[in-house]
Amino acid sequence: MGRSQETFRKKENIKKREQKKKDKELRKENRSSQSDKGKSLEDMLAYVDENGNLTTEKPAEFRKQKINVEEIQISTPKMVEEDDVHKGKVKYYNEQRGWGFINNEFGERVFFLIAEAPASIKVDDVVSFRTRKGPKGLQAYEIQVV
């Protein structure tokens, strides 16, 4: 009498392979049943309710609020015109580098060059000046010590 050629290990491997095939078939069936193919556009739409949550129900028309366009207020930042003469105080000035900063009456720092300032200017002087748009922001010119 001879021994069986199939060992326990071989039998277990065959069972595992068969189980993997069954699982694969089951996953394939689930994918095909849950597929969006054949569904209508209405079934695939999602809506956003008044709280920002996604729903499948179409929102009711009576929940919408009517907005009067004339009541909407839009504001813009104050524009600094070039012709205005401003007053400020010199906060930083470096004669060797050739530039400095003035704090104007609005609390903004305005850059200036030595060529635009009088020779007698120094830190903490009160000055009047005009502004223009420079490469990095406002720049003072026509600076005079008050």
PDB file of C-alpha atoms in Angstrom:
ATOM      1  CA  MET A   1       0.000   0.000   0.000  1.00  0.00           C
ATOM      2  CA  GLY A   2       1.304   3.323  -0.917  1.00  0.00           C
ATOM      3  CA  ARG A   3       0.944   6.637   0.824  1.00  0.00           C
ATOM      4  CA  SER A   4      -1.158   9.395  -0.576  1.00  0.00           C
ATOM      5  CA  GLN A   5       0.711  11.872  -2.749  1.00  0.00           C
ATOM      6  CA  GLU A   6      -1.262  14.805  -1.364  1.00  0.00           C
ATOM      7  CA  THR A   7       0.168  16.051   1.880  1.00  0.00           C
ATOM      8  CA  PHE A   8      -1.633  18.250   4.404  1.00  0.00           C
ATOM      9  CA  ARG A   9       0.287  21.293   3.182  1.00  0.00           C
ATOM     10  CA  LYS A  10      -0.722  20.743  -0.441  1.00  0.00           C
ATOM     11  CA  LYS A  11      -4.367  20.371   0.549  1.00  0.00           C
ATOM     12  CA  GLU A  12      -4.254  23.639   2.527  1.00  0.00           C
ATOM     13  CA  ASN A  13      -2.673  25.504  -0.404  1.00  0.00           C
ATOM     14  CA  ILE A  14      -5.380  24.218  -2.765  1.00  0.00           C
ATOM     15  CA  LYS A  15      -8.090  25.355  -0.304  1.00  0.00           C
ATOM     16  CA  LYS A  16      -6.512  28.822  -0.040  1.00  0.00           C
ATOM     17  CA  ARG A  17      -6.392  29.191  -3.841  1.00  0.00           C
ATOM     18  CA  GLU A  18     -10.043  28.172  -4.176  1.00  0.00           C
ATOM     19  CA  GLN A  19     -11.045  30.616  -1.402  1.00  0.00           C
ATOM     20  CA  LYS A  20      -9.146  33.452  -3.150  1.00  0.00           C
ATOM     21  CA  LYS A  21     -10.985  32.691  -6.410  1.00  0.00           C
ATOM     22  CA  LYS A  22     -14.350  32.799  -4.611  1.00  0.00           C
ATOM     23  CA  ASP A  23     -13.465  36.089  -2.891  1.00  0.00           C
ATOM     24  CA  LYS A  24     -12.373  37.590  -6.195  1.00  0.00           C
ATOM     25  CA  GLU A  25     -15.650  36.573  -7.872  1.00  0.00           C
ATOM     26  CA  LEU A  26     -17.629  38.017  -4.948  1.00  0.00           C
ATOM     27  CA  ARG A  27     -15.775  41.355  -5.166  1.00  0.00           C
ATOM     28  CA  LYS A  28     -16.369  41.443  -8.924  1.00  0.00           C
ATOM     29  CA  GLU A  29     -20.119  40.909  -8.422  1.00  0.00           C
ATOM     30  CA  ASN A  30     -20.251  43.660  -5.752  1.00  0.00           C
ATOM     31  CA  ARG A  31     -18.480  46.131  -8.045  1.00  0.00           C
ATOM     32  CA  SER A  32     -20.815  45.407 -10.927  1.00  0.00           C
ATOM     33  CA  SER A  33     -23.925  45.745  -8.716  1.00  0.00           C
ATOM     34  CA  GLN A  34     -22.731  49.047  -7.207  1.00  0.00           C
ATOM     35  CA  SER A  35     -21.593  50.513 -10.521  1.00  0.00           C
ATOM     36  CA  ASP A  36     -22.936  53.906 -11.662  1.00  0.00           C
ATOM     37  CA  LYS A  37     -23.365  52.612 -15.203  1.00  0.00           C
ATOM     38  CA  GLY A  38     -26.951  52.780 -16.288  1.00  0.00           C
ATOM     39  CA  LYS A  39     -27.973  55.261 -13.578  1.00  0.00           C
ATOM     40  CA  SER A  40     -29.680  58.450 -14.608  1.00  0.00           C
ATOM     41  CA  LEU A  41     -28.254  61.913 -14.054  1.00  0.00           C
ATOM     42  CA  GLU A  42     -30.859  62.625 -11.372  1.00  0.00           C
ATOM     43  CA  ASP A  43     -29.646  59.618  -9.348  1.00  0.00           C
ATOM     44  CA  MET A  44     -26.047  60.866  -9.407  1.00  0.00           C
ATOM     45  CA  LEU A  45     -26.687  64.526  -8.412  1.00  0.00           C
ATOM     46  CA  ALA A  46     -25.834  65.818  -4.955  1.00  0.00           C
ATOM     47  CA  TYR A  47     -27.206  69.019  -3.450  1.00  0.00           C
ATOM     48  CA  VAL A  48     -25.930  71.382  -0.766  1.00  0.00           C
ATOM     49  CA  ASP A  49     -28.389  72.422   1.947  1.00  0.00           C
ATOM     50  CA  GLU A  50     -28.503  75.747   3.813  1.00  0.00           C
ATOM     51  CA  ASN A  51     -25.924  74.480   6.345  1.00  0.00           C
ATOM     52  CA  GLY A  52     -23.403  73.462   3.689  1.00  0.00           C
ATOM     53  CA  ASN A  53     -24.011  69.705   4.011  1.00  0.00           C
ATOM     54  CA  LEU A  54     -24.316  67.401   0.977  1.00  0.00           C
ATOM     55  CA  THR A  55     -27.713  65.760   0.495  1.00  0.00           C
ATOM     56  CA  THR A  56     -29.461  63.742  -2.200  1.00  0.00           C
ATOM     57  CA  GLU A  57     -32.720  65.671  -1.741  1.00  0.00           C
ATOM     58  CA  LYS A  58     -33.429  68.726  -3.841  1.00  0.00           C
ATOM     59  CA  PRO A  59     -33.629  71.816  -1.600  1.00  0.00           C
ATOM     60  CA  ALA A  60     -37.052  73.376  -1.115  1.00  0.00           C
ATOM     61  CA  GLU A  61     -37.679  76.656  -2.908  1.00  0.00           C
ATOM     62  CA  PHE A  62     -39.267  78.354   0.113  1.00  0.00           C
ATOM     63  CA  ARG A  63     -36.039  78.158   2.140  1.00  0.00           C
ATOM     64  CA  LYS A  64     -34.205  80.523  -0.183  1.00  0.00           C
ATOM     65  CA  GLN A  65     -33.774  84.080   1.067  1.00  0.00           C
ATOM     66  CA  LYS A  66     -34.323  87.032  -1.218  1.00  0.00           C
ATOM     67  CA  ILE A  67     -31.394  89.475  -1.171  1.00  0.00           C
ATOM     68  CA  ASN A  68     -31.801  93.081  -2.140  1.00  0.00           C
ATOM     69  CA  VAL A  69     -28.814  94.080  -4.262  1.00  0.00           C
ATOM     70  CA  GLU A  70     -29.075  97.751  -3.253  1.00  0.00           C
ATOM     71  CA  GLU A  71     -28.500  96.857   0.438  1.00  0.00           C
ATOM     72  CA  ILE A  72     -25.041  95.399  -0.230  1.00  0.00           C
ATOM     73  CA  GLN A  73     -22.349  97.881   0.767  1.00  0.00           C
ATOM     74  CA  ILE A  74     -18.912  97.771  -0.760  1.00  0.00           C
ATOM     75  CA  SER A  75     -16.068  99.822   0.668  1.00  0.00           C
ATOM     76  CA  THR A  76     -12.633 100.526  -0.707  1.00  0.00           C
ATOM     77  CA  PRO A  77      -9.485 101.537   1.157  1.00  0.00           C
ATOM     78  CA  LYS A  78      -8.667 105.209   1.340  1.00  0.00           C
ATOM     79  CA  MET A  79      -6.571 106.271  -1.620  1.00  0.00           C
ATOM     80  CA  VAL A  80      -3.651 108.588  -0.916  1.00  0.00           C
ATOM     81  CA  GLU A  81      -3.593 111.233  -3.561  1.00  0.00           C
ATOM     82  CA  GLU A  82      -0.267 112.491  -4.828  1.00  0.00           C
ATOM     83  CA  ASP A  83      -1.155 116.175  -4.510  1.00  0.00           C
ATOM     84  CA  ASP A  84      -1.875 116.050  -0.758  1.00  0.00           C
ATOM     85  CA  VAL A  85       0.744 117.460   1.604  1.00  0.00           C
ATOM     86  CA  HIS A  86       1.217 115.220   4.627  1.00  0.00           C
ATOM     87  CA  LYS A  87       2.921 115.788   7.948  1.00  0.00           C
ATOM     88  CA  GLY A  88       4.982 113.278   9.842  1.00  0.00           C
ATOM     89  CA  LYS A  89       7.983 112.625  12.025  1.00  0.00           C
ATOM     90  CA  VAL A  90      11.332 111.219  10.903  1.00  0.00           C
ATOM     91  CA  LYS A  91      11.769 107.887  12.694  1.00  0.00           C
ATOM     92  CA  TYR A  92      14.883 106.566  10.985  1.00  0.00           C
ATOM     93  CA  TYR A  93      17.529 108.245   8.878  1.00  0.00           C
ATOM     94  CA  ASN A  94      20.902 106.901   7.804  1.00  0.00           C
ATOM     95  CA  GLU A  95      23.023 109.470   5.976  1.00  0.00           C
ATOM     96  CA  GLN A  96      25.635 106.889   4.925  1.00  0.00           C
ATOM     97  CA  ARG A  97      23.071 104.640   3.241  1.00  0.00           C
ATOM     98  CA  GLY A  98      21.101 107.574   1.863  1.00  0.00           C
ATOM     99  CA  TRP A  99      17.555 106.741   2.958  1.00  0.00           C
ATOM    100  CA  GLY A 100      15.141 106.802   5.905  1.00  0.00           C
ATOM    101  CA  PHE A 101      11.549 106.441   7.089  1.00  0.00           C
ATOM    102  CA  ILE A 102       8.880 108.943   8.117  1.00  0.00           C
ATOM    103  CA  ASN A 103       5.835 108.021  10.223  1.00  0.00           C
ATOM    104  CA  ASN A 104       2.912 110.003   8.787  1.00  0.00           C
ATOM    105  CA  GLU A 105      -0.251 111.138  10.610  1.00  0.00           C
ATOM    106  CA  PHE A 106      -2.017 107.872   9.707  1.00  0.00           C
ATOM    107  CA  GLY A 107       0.669 105.760  11.405  1.00  0.00           C
ATOM    108  CA  GLU A 108       2.126 104.480   8.126  1.00  0.00           C
ATOM    109  CA  ARG A 109       5.856 104.286   7.444  1.00  0.00           C
ATOM    110  CA  VAL A 110       6.864 106.176   4.318  1.00  0.00           C
ATOM    111  CA  PHE A 111      10.248 105.615   2.688  1.00  0.00           C
ATOM    112  CA  PHE A 112      12.380 108.547   1.515  1.00  0.00           C
ATOM    113  CA  LEU A 113      15.719 109.050  -0.214  1.00  0.00           C
ATOM    114  CA  ILE A 114      18.436 111.543   0.754  1.00  0.00           C
ATOM    115  CA  ALA A 115      18.060 113.281  -2.615  1.00  0.00           C
ATOM    116  CA  GLU A 116      14.427 114.180  -1.748  1.00  0.00           C
ATOM    117  CA  ALA A 117      15.241 115.537   1.740  1.00  0.00           C
ATOM    118  CA  PRO A 118      16.955 118.763   2.869  1.00  0.00           C
ATOM    119  CA  ALA A 119      20.526 118.529   4.140  1.00  0.00           C
ATOM    120  CA  SER A 120      19.532 119.619   7.685  1.00  0.00           C
ATOM    121  CA  ILE A 121      17.126 116.713   8.312  1.00  0.00           C
ATOM    122  CA  LYS A 122      17.637 114.477  11.372  1.00  0.00           C
ATOM    123  CA  VAL A 123      15.744 111.920  13.468  1.00  0.00           C
ATOM    124  CA  ASP A 124      12.612 113.202  15.334  1.00  0.00           C
ATOM    125  CA  ASP A 125      12.196 116.210  13.009  1.00  0.00           C
ATOM    126  CA  VAL A 126       8.604 117.087  12.103  1.00  0.00           C
ATOM    127  CA  VAL A 127       8.378 117.344   8.313  1.00  0.00           C
ATOM    128  CA  SER A 128       5.844 117.977   5.576  1.00  0.00           C
ATOM    129  CA  PHE A 129       6.016 115.960   2.377  1.00  0.00           C
ATOM    130  CA  ARG A 130       4.153 114.645  -0.643  1.00  0.00           C
ATOM    131  CA  THR A 131       3.859 110.964  -1.518  1.00  0.00           C
ATOM    132  CA  ARG A 132       3.990 108.913  -4.664  1.00  0.00           C
ATOM    133  CA  LYS A 133       3.963 105.233  -5.383  1.00  0.00           C
ATOM    134  CA  GLY A 134       7.483 103.801  -5.372  1.00  0.00           C
ATOM    135  CA  PRO A 135       8.702 100.332  -6.360  1.00  0.00           C
ATOM    136  CA  LYS A 136       7.943  98.875  -2.893  1.00  0.00           C
ATOM    137  CA  GLY A 137       5.183 101.174  -1.611  1.00  0.00           C
ATOM    138  CA  LEU A 138       4.729 104.847  -0.755  1.00  0.00           C
ATOM    139  CA  GLN A 139       7.738 107.110  -1.192  1.00  0.00           C
ATOM    140  CA  ALA A 140       8.074 110.671   0.133  1.00  0.00           C
ATOM    141  CA  TYR A 141       9.340 113.570  -1.976  1.00  0.00           C
ATOM    142  CA  GLU A 142       9.489 117.368  -1.629  1.00  0.00           C
ATOM    143  CA  ILE A 143      10.329 116.975   2.070  1.00  0.00           C
ATOM    144  CA  GLN A 144      10.542 120.168   4.150  1.00  0.00           C
ATOM    145  CA  VAL A 145      11.325 120.557   7.840  1.00  0.00           C
ATOM    146  CA  VAL A 146       8.438 122.289   9.659  1.00  0.00           C
TER     147      VAL A 146
END
